[in-house]
Structure formats: structure tokens, C-alpha cells
Short mmCIF file of C-alpha atoms (C1' of nucleotides) in Angstrom, two decimals:
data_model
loop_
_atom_site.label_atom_id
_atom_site.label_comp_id
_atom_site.label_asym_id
_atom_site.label_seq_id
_atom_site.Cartn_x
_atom_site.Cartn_y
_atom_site.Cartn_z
CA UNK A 1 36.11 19.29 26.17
CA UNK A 2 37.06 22.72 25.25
CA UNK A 3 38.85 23.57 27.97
CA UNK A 4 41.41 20.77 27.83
CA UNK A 5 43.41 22.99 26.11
CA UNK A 6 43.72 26.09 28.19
CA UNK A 7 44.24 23.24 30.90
CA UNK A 8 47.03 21.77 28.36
CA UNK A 9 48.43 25.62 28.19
CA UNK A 10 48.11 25.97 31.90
CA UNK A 11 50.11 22.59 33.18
CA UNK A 12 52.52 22.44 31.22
CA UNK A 13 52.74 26.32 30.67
CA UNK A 14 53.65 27.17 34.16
CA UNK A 15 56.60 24.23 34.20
CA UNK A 16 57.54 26.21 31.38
CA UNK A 17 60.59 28.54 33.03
CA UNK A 18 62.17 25.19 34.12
CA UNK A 19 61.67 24.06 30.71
CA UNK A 20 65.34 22.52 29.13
CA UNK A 21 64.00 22.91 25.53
CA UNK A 22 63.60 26.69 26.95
CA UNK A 23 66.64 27.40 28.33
CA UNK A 24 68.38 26.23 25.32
CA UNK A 25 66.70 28.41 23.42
CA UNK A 26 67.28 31.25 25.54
CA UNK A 27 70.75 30.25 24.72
CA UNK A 28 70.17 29.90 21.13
CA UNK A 29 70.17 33.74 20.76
CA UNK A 30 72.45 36.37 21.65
CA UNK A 31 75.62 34.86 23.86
CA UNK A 32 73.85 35.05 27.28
CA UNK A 33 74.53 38.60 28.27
CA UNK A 34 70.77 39.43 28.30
CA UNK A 35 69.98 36.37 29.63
CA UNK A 36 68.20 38.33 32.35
CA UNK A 37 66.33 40.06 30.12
CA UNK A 38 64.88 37.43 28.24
CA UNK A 39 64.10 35.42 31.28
CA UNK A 40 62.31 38.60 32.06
CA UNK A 41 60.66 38.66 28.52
CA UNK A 42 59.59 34.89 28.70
CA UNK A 43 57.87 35.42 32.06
CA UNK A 44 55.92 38.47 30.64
CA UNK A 45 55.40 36.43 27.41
CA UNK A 46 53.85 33.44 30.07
CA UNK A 47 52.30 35.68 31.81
CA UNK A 48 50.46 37.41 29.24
CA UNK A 49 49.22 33.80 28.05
CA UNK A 50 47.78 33.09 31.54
CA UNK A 51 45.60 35.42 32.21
CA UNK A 52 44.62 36.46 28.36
CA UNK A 53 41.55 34.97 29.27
CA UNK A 54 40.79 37.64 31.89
CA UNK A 55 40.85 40.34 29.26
CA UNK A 56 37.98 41.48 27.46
CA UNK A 57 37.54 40.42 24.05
CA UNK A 58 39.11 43.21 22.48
CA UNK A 59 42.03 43.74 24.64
CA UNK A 60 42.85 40.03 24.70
CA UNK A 61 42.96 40.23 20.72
CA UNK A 62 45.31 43.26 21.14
CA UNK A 63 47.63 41.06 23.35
CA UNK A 64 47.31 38.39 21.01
CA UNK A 65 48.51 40.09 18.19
CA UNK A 66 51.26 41.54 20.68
CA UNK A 67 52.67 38.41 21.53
CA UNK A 68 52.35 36.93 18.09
CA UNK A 69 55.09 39.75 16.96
CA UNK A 70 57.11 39.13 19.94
CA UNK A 71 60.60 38.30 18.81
CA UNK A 72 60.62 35.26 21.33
CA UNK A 73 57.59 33.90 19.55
CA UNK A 74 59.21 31.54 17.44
CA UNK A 75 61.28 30.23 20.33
CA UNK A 76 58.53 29.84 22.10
CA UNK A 77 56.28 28.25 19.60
CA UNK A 78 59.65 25.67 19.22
CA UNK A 79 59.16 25.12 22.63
CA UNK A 80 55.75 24.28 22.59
CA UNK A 81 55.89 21.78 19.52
CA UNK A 82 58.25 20.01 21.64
CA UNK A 83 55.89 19.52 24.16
CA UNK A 84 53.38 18.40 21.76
CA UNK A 85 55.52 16.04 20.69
CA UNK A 86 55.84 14.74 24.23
CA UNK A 87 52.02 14.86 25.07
CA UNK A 88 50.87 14.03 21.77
CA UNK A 89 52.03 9.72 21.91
CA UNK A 90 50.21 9.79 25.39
CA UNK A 91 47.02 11.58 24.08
CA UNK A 92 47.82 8.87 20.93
CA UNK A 93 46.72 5.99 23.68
CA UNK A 94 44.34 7.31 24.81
CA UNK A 95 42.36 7.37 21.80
CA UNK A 96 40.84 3.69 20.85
CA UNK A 97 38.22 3.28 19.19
CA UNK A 98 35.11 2.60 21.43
CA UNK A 99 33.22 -0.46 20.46
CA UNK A 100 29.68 0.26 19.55
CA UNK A 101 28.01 0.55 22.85
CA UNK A 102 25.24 -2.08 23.30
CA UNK A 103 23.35 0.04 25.40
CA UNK A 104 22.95 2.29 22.49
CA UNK A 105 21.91 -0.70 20.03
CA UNK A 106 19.37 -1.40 22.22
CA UNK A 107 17.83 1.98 22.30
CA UNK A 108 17.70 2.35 18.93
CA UNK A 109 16.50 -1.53 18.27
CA UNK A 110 13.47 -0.34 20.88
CA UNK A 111 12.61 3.04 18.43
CA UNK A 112 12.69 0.89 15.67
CA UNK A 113 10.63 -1.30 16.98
CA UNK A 114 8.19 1.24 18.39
CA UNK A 115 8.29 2.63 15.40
CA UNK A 116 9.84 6.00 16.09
CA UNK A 117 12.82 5.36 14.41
CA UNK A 118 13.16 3.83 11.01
CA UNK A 119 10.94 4.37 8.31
CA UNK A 120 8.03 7.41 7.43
CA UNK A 121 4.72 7.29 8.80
CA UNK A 122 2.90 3.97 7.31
CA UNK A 123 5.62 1.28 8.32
CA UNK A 124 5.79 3.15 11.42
CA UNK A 125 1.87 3.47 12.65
CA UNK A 126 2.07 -0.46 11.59
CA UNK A 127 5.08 -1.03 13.85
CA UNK A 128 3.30 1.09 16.72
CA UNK A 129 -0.17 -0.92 15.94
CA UNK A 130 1.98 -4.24 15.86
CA UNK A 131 3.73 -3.06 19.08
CA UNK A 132 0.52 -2.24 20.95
CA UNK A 133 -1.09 -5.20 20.13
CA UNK A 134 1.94 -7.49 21.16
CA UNK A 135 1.30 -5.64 24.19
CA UNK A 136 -2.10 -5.96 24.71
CA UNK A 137 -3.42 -8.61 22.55
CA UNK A 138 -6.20 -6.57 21.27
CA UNK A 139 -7.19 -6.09 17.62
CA UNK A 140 -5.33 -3.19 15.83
CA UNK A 141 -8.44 -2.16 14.67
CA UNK A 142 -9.63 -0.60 18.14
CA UNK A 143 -10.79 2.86 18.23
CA UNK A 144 -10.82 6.21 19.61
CA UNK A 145 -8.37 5.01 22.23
CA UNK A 146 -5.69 3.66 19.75
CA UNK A 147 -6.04 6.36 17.57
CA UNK A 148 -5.02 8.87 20.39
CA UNK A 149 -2.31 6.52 21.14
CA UNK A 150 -0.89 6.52 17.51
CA UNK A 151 -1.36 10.79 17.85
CA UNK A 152 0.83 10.66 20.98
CA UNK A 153 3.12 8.27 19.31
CA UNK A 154 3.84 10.24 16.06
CA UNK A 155 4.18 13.24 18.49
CA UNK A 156 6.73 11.93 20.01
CA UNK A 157 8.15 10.80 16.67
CA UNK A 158 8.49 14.26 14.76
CA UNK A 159 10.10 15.43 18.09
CA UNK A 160 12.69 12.61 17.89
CA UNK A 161 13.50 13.78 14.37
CA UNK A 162 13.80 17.09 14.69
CA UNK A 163 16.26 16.93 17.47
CA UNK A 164 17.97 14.33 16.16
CA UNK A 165 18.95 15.66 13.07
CA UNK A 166 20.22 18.68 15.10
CA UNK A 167 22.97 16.83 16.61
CA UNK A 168 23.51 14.20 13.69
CA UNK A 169 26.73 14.44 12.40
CA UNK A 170 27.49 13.92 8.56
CA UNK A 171 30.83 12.28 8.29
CA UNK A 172 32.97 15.58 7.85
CA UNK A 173 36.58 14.67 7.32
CA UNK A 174 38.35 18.12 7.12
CA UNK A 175 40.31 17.19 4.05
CA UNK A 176 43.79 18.31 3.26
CA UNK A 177 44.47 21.83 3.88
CA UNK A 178 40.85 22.72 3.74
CA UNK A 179 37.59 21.99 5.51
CA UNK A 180 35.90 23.18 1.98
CA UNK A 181 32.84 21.05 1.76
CA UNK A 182 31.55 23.51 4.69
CA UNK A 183 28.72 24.53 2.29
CA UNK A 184 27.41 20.47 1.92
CA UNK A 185 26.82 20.27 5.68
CA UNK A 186 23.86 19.86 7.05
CA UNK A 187 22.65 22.95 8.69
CA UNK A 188 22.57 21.89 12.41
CA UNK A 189 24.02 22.33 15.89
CA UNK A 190 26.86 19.33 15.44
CA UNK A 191 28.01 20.58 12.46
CA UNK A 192 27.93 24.41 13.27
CA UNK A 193 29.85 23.82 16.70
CA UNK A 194 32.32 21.83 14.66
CA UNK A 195 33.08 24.04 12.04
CA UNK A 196 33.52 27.04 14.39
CA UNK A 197 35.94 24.66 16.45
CA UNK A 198 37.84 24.03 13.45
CA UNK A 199 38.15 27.42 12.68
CA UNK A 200 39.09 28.25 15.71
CA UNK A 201 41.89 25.95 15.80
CA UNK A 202 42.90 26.75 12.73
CA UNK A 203 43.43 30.33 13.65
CA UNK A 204 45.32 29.13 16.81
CA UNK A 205 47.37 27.31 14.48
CA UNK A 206 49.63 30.49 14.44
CA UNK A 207 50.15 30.86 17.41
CA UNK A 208 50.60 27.32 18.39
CA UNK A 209 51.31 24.30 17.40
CA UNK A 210 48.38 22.35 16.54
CA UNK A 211 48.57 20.02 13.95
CA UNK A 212 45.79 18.03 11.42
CA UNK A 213 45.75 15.37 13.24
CA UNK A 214 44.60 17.23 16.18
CA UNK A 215 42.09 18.87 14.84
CA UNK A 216 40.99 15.77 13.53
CA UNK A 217 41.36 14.58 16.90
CA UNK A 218 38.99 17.56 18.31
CA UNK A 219 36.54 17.03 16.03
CA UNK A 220 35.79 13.42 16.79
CA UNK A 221 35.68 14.17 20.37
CA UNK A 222 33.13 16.83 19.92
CA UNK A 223 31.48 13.99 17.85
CA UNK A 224 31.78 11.79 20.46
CA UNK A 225 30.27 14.50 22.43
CA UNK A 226 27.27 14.92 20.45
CA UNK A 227 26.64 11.13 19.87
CA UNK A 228 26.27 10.96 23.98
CA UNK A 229 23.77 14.16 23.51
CA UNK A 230 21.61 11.40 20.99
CA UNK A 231 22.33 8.88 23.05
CA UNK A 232 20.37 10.73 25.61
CA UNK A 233 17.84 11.79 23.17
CA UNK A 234 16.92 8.18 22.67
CA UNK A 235 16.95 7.61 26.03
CA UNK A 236 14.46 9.94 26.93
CA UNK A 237 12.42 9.09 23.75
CA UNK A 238 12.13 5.64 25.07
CA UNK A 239 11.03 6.75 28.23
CA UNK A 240 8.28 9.27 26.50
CA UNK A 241 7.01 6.23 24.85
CA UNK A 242 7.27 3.71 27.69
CA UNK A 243 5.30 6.51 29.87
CA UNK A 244 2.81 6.72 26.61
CA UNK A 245 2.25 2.87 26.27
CA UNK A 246 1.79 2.20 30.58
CA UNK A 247 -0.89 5.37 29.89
CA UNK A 248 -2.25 3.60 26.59
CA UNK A 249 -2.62 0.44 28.62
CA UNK A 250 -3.99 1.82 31.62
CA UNK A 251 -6.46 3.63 29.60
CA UNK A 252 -7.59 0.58 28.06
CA UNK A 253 -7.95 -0.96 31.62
CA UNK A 254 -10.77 1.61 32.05
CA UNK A 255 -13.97 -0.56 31.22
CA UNK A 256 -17.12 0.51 29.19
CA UNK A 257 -19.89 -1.27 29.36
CA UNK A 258 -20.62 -2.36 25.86
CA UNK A 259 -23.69 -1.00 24.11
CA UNK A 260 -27.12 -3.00 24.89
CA UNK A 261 -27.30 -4.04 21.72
CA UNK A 262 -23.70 -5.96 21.72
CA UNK A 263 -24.88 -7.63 25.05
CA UNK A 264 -28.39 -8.42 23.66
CA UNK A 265 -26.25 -9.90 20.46
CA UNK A 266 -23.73 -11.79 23.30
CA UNK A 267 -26.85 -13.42 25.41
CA UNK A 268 -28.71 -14.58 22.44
CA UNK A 269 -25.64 -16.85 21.40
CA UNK A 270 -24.92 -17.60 25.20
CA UNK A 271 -28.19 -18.72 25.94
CA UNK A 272 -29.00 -20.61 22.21
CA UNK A 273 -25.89 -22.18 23.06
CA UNK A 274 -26.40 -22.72 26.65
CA UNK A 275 -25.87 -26.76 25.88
CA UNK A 276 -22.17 -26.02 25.15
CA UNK A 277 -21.49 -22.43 24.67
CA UNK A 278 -17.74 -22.33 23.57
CA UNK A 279 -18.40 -20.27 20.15
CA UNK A 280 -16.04 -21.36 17.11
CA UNK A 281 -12.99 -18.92 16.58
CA UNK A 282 -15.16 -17.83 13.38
CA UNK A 283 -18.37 -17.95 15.69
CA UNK A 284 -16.25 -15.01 17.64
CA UNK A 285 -15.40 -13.57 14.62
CA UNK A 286 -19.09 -13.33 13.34
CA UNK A 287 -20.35 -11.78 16.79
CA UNK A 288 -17.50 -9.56 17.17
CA UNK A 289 -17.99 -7.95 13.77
CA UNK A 290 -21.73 -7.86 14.48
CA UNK A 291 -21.12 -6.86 17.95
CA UNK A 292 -18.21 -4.38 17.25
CA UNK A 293 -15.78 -5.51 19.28
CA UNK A 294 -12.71 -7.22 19.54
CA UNK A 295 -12.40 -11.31 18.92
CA UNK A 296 -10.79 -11.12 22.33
CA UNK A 297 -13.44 -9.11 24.36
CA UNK A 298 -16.02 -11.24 22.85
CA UNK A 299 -13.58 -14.17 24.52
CA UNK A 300 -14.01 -12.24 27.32
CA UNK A 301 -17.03 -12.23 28.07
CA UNK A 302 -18.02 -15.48 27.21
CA UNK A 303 -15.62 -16.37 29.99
CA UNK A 304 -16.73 -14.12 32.05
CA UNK A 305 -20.49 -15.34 31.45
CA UNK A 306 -19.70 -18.66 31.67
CA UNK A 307 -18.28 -18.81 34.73
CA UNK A 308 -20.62 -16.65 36.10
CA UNK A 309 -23.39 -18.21 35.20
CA UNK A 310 -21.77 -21.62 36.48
CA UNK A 311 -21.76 -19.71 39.51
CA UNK A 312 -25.28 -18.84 40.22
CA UNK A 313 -27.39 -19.91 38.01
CA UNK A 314 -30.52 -19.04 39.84
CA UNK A 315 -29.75 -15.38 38.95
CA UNK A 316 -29.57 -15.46 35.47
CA UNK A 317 -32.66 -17.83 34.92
CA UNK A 318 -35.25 -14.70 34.36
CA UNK A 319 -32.49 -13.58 31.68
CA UNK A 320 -32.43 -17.17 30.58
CA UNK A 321 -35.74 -18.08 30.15
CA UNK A 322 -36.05 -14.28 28.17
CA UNK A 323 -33.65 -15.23 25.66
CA UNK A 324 -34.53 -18.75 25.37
CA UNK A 325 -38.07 -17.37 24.59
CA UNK A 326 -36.94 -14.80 22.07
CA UNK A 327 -35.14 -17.23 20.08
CA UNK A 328 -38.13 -20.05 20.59
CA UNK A 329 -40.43 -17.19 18.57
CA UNK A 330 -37.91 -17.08 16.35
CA UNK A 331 -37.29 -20.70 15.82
CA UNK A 332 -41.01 -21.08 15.73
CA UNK A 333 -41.34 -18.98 13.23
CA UNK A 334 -38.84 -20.18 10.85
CA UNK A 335 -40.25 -23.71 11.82
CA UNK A 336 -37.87 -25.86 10.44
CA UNK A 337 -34.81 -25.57 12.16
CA UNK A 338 -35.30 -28.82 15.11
CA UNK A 339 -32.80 -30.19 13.12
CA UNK A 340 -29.80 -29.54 15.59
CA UNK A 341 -29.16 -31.75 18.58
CA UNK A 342 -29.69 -29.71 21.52
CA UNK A 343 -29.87 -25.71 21.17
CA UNK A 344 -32.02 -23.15 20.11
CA UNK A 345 -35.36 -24.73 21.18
CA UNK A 346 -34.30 -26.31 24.46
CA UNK A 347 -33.27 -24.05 27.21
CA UNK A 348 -35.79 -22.52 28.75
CA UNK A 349 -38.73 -25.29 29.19
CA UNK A 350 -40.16 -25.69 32.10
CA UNK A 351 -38.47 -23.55 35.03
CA UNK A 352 -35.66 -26.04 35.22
CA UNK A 353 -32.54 -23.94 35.48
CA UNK A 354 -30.01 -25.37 35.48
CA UNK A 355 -31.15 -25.36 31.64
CA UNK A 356 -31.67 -28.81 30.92
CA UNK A 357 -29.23 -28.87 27.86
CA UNK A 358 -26.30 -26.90 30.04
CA UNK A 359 -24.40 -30.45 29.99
CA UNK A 360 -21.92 -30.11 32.10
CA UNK A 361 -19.73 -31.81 29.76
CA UNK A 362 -16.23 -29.84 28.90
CA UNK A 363 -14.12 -28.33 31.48
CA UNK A 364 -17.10 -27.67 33.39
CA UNK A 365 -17.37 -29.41 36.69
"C1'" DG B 1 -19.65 6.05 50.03
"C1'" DG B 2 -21.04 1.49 49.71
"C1'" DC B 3 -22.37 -1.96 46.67
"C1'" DC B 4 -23.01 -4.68 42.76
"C1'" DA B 5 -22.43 -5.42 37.71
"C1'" DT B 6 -19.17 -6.06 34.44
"C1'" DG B 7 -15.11 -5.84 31.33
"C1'" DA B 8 -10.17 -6.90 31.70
"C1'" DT B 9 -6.22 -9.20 33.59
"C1'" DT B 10 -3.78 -12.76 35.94
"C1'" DT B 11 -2.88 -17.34 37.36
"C1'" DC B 12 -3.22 -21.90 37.01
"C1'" DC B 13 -4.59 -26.07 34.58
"C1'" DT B 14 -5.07 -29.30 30.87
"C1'" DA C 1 -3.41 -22.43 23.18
"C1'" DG C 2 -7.63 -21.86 25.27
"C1'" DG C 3 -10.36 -22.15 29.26
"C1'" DA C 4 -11.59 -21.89 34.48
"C1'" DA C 5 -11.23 -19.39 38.38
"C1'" DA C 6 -9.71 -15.67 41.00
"C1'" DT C 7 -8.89 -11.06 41.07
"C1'" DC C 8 -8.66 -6.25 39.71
"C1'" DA C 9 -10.75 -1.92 38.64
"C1'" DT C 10 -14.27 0.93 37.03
"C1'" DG C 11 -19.16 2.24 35.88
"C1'" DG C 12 -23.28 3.25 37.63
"C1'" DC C 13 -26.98 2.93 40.82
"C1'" DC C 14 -28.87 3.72 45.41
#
DNA sequence: GGCCATGATTTCCT
DNA sequence: AGGAAATCATGGCC
């Protein structure tokens, strides 16, 4: 972006010679006697322009303050608003506003959602939690696992932030003759870069023509600039926290056995409710809690043991007939509980497998 | 390293 | 929406 100008300087600096506006000027001054001369002068003066950049620093400002005394300055400086004035109506078209790019409402509708974006830590963690279990369609209340997840997640967050606010850019309209409000800017790269370019042009100002309006005109292309260096902040953000949520869902791929004592918990229901054992959503509730697990895993594996067991039978009978005698003792012992239909006291019996009370009513076949 | 048990996921069905 | 069945992928044992 910076270098437009020079490039500016340099195309139309070299037509320059041919220039009418130029040669009328040239005219403007003494009658044309030292015509020569100042053809002479203006192709130093050009020449001196071109390759100021190849000077060092300090010789270049020497040159600069050279040519700004030059008694063909002001001609030239004519010259040069009147090529402004030419360039200026195409550089005027050029300049629509952009409409606000989708892409970059969708990136920032995705950190909100994930919970990067938006709001301090508690409605974010929620949003993450809400976000992960969308995802997976496990309880929020899961673990070690999740816990690392949210870690990652905030992480990321306070990264986002941080750089973000580098390159934000407070609306700074450089008001009137002054950019004053420099000391109410936020303190960060955007701003910095853009005050410095502002000064800078202003400084140029002398030595040529540069109006408000451009400035104006450089500042919202540096802001432009800076919006694509968010843009690909949130970009990459989203792809940190895609990468983190495959990982987070891989990881939860990775079994674990449950603990014997959830499985001992699981096969007591199973088996006392061998006869039809599809446990009530606050059945799974209840053995989840006591189980600690999720409702779903406890779906899980009654799905799993179901159809399993369906399958072959003739393996699980020892674990069965176990069960079915553990909760017998238990039944005796609390003796009056016969009252319902078909479970507890049933199963096991007699060797009979296929535990007489496992109706194959239901979905079962 | 193969093998089975087992929790999780996917697909299809009702 | 919830379940059956198939399938995936890992844990853990030999």
C-alpha cells in the first residue's frame, strides 16, 4: 500500500518533461531565454526525486530540504496538483464501499458461537460446553477430558484477544486540521502504523500536494489493510479450534472401561429387568448418577447389552444366573416385594436361558 | 501380535 | 426420537 505513491511519483513523474502544465510553467517565468537552463534545472529537480530513495537517510533529508528551496519548487508543486487533480476522480471510483464480506460474518458468527468471541469467561465456557455437547451429545458435566478441552479452548481465546486488539482499529477520523485525539487511541499496532502514516503525509504535505481527503483516503486503506490481517486472525482461530474440537472428539472416542462397580450397578438392572429391560429416561438418570456416567453411555450400553445378549445368550447365562441370584437374596430378604409382574425374582430359575421372562416382546425379534 | 471384550458411533428402521 | 444392528476402535489379556 505504501508504495503506491512512490509508484504514483514514478509514472507520472517520468512523463513529467513532456508535461503541458510544465512547459507552461517553464514559460510562466522569465521570457524563455533560459529556457535551457530550466529544462536543465527540472531534469535535476526529477532526477533528484527519483532516486532520493537511494540515499541514505541523512543525505536524502539534505536533498529534501534542497529541493524544497529550489526556486522551481512552486512550479513544480503546481504541476503536481494538477496531476492530482487528474488522478484523483479516477482513484475517486475506485473507492466504493465494500459490502460487509459474508465470509467474514461467518467467521465471527462461528467464534461467537464457540465461544471465543463475544462475552468474558462464564457465557463463553457455557457456549464452548453447549458447543461440545451439540457436537457430541454427551452431558456437559463430563470430566477430566472436557475440562482439558475448555483449558485448550480459553487458550486459544486469550490469544484471539490479545492479537485482536492489536490490529483493532478505533474509529479515528483525523479531524480538521488536526489528528489531536492521538492521545485517546488505543495503544496498538493499527493505530501506531496509522498515526505515523499520517504524520508522514502530513510532512509530505510540503512538498506535495496531498490533500485531507487523501489522507483520509490512506488511512482507510491501511484500515482495510488491517481488517484483512483480523480477518486472517479469525481464520486461523477457527481452524485452532476446529483442530481442538476433531482432537476433543477423538479423544473421547478413546474408550475406558467403566469401573466394576458401574458395570456391577448396569447388570443388576439388566438382568432384574431381563423381562423387558428398556430402563425409563429417569431409570437412566438414577443409574447414571449412581453409576457416574453419562444418561447417554448408560444408553449405550444397555444397547450394547441388549443386543449382545440377544446374540448369544448362552454366554452370558453364568453372569445371568449370578445376578439373578444376587438380587433373589436380596428380594428374599426384603420378602415382600413378589408384587411386580415379572422381574426381580424370575430370571434365573432353573438353567433355562433364554431367561424365561426375556419376552421377546418389543423390537426384539 | 492376535484376539476378544467393550464403549462409542453410524446406519437404518419404526 | 429411540432402538436394533452393524461397525469402529481401543483396552487388556494371552
Amino acid at each position: 500500500m505504501m508504495d503506491e505513491q512512490p509508484r504514483l511519483m514514478h509514472s507520472h513523474g517520468v512523463g513529467m518533461a513532456g508535461h503541458p502544465g510544465l512547459a507552461q510553467h517553464m514559460q510562466d517565468g522569465t521570457a524563455g531565454t533560459d529556457g535551457e537552463g530550466r529544462k536543465q534545472d527540472i531534469g535535476d529537480i526529477l532526477q533528484q526525486i527519483m532516486t532520493i530513495t537511494d540515499q541514505s537517510l541523512d543525505e536524502a533529508q539534505a536533498r529534501k530540504h534542497a529541493l524544497n528551496c529550489h526556486r522551481m519548487k512552486p512550479a513544480l508543486f503546481n504541476v503536481l496538483c494538477e496531476i492530482k487533480e487528474k488522478t484523483v476522480l479516477s482513484i475517486r471510483g475506485a473507492q466504493e464501499e465494500e459490502p460487509q464480506d459474508p465470509q467474514l460474518m461467518r467467521l465471527d458468527n462461528m467464534l461467537l458461537a464457540e465461544g471465543v468471541a463475544g462475552p468474558e469467561k462464564g457465557g463463553g465456557s457455557a457456549a464452548a460446553a453447549a458447543a461440545a455437547a451439540a457436537a457430541g451429545g454427551i452431558g456437559a458435566d463430563n470430566s477430566a477430558e472436557h475440562s482439558d478441552y475448555r483449558a485448550k479452548l480459553s487458550q486459544i481465546r486469550q490469544i484471539y484477544h490479545t492479537e485482536l486488539e492489536k490490529y483493532e482499529q478505533l474509529d479515528i477520523v483525523p479531524t480538521g486540521g488536526g489528528y489531536g485525539q492521538r492521545q485517546n487511541f488505543k495503544k496498538n499496532a493499527c493505530n501506531e502504523f496509522t498515526t505515523h502514516v499520517m504524520n508522514l503525509l502530513r510532512e509530505q504535505s510540503r512538498t506535495r500536494p496531498i490533500s485531507p481527503k487523501e489522507i483520509e483516503r490512506m488511512v482507510s486503506i491501511i484500515h482495510r489493510k488491517f481488517s484483512s490481517i483480523q480477518m486472517q486472525l479469525k481464520q486461523s482461530t477457527c481452524e485452532a479450534v476446529m483442530i481442538l474440537r476433531s482432537r476433543f472428539l477423538d479423544a473421547r472416542r478413546k474408550r475406558r472401561n467403566f469401573n466394576k462397580q458401574a458395570t456391577e450397578i448396569l447388570n443388576e438392572y439388566f438382568y432384574s429387568h431381563l423381562s423387558n429391560p428398556y430402563p425409563s429416561e429417569e431409570a437412566k438418570e438414577e443409574l447414571a448418577k449412581k453409576c457416574s456416567i453419562t444418561v447417554s453411555q448408560v444408553s449405550n450400553w444397555f444397547g450394547n447389552k441388549r443386543i449382545r445378549y440377544k446374540k448369544n445368550i448362552g454366554k452370558f447365562q453364568e453372569e445371568a444366573n449370578m445376578y439373578a441370584a444376587r438380587t433373589a437374596v436380596s428380594a428374599t430378604s426384603v420378602s415382600a416385594q413378589g408384587s411386580q409382574a415379572n422381574s426381580p425374582s424370575t430370571p434365573n430359575s432353573a438353567g433355562g436361558y433364554p431367561s424365561p421372562c426375556y419376552q421377546p416382546d418389543r423390537r426384539i425379534q
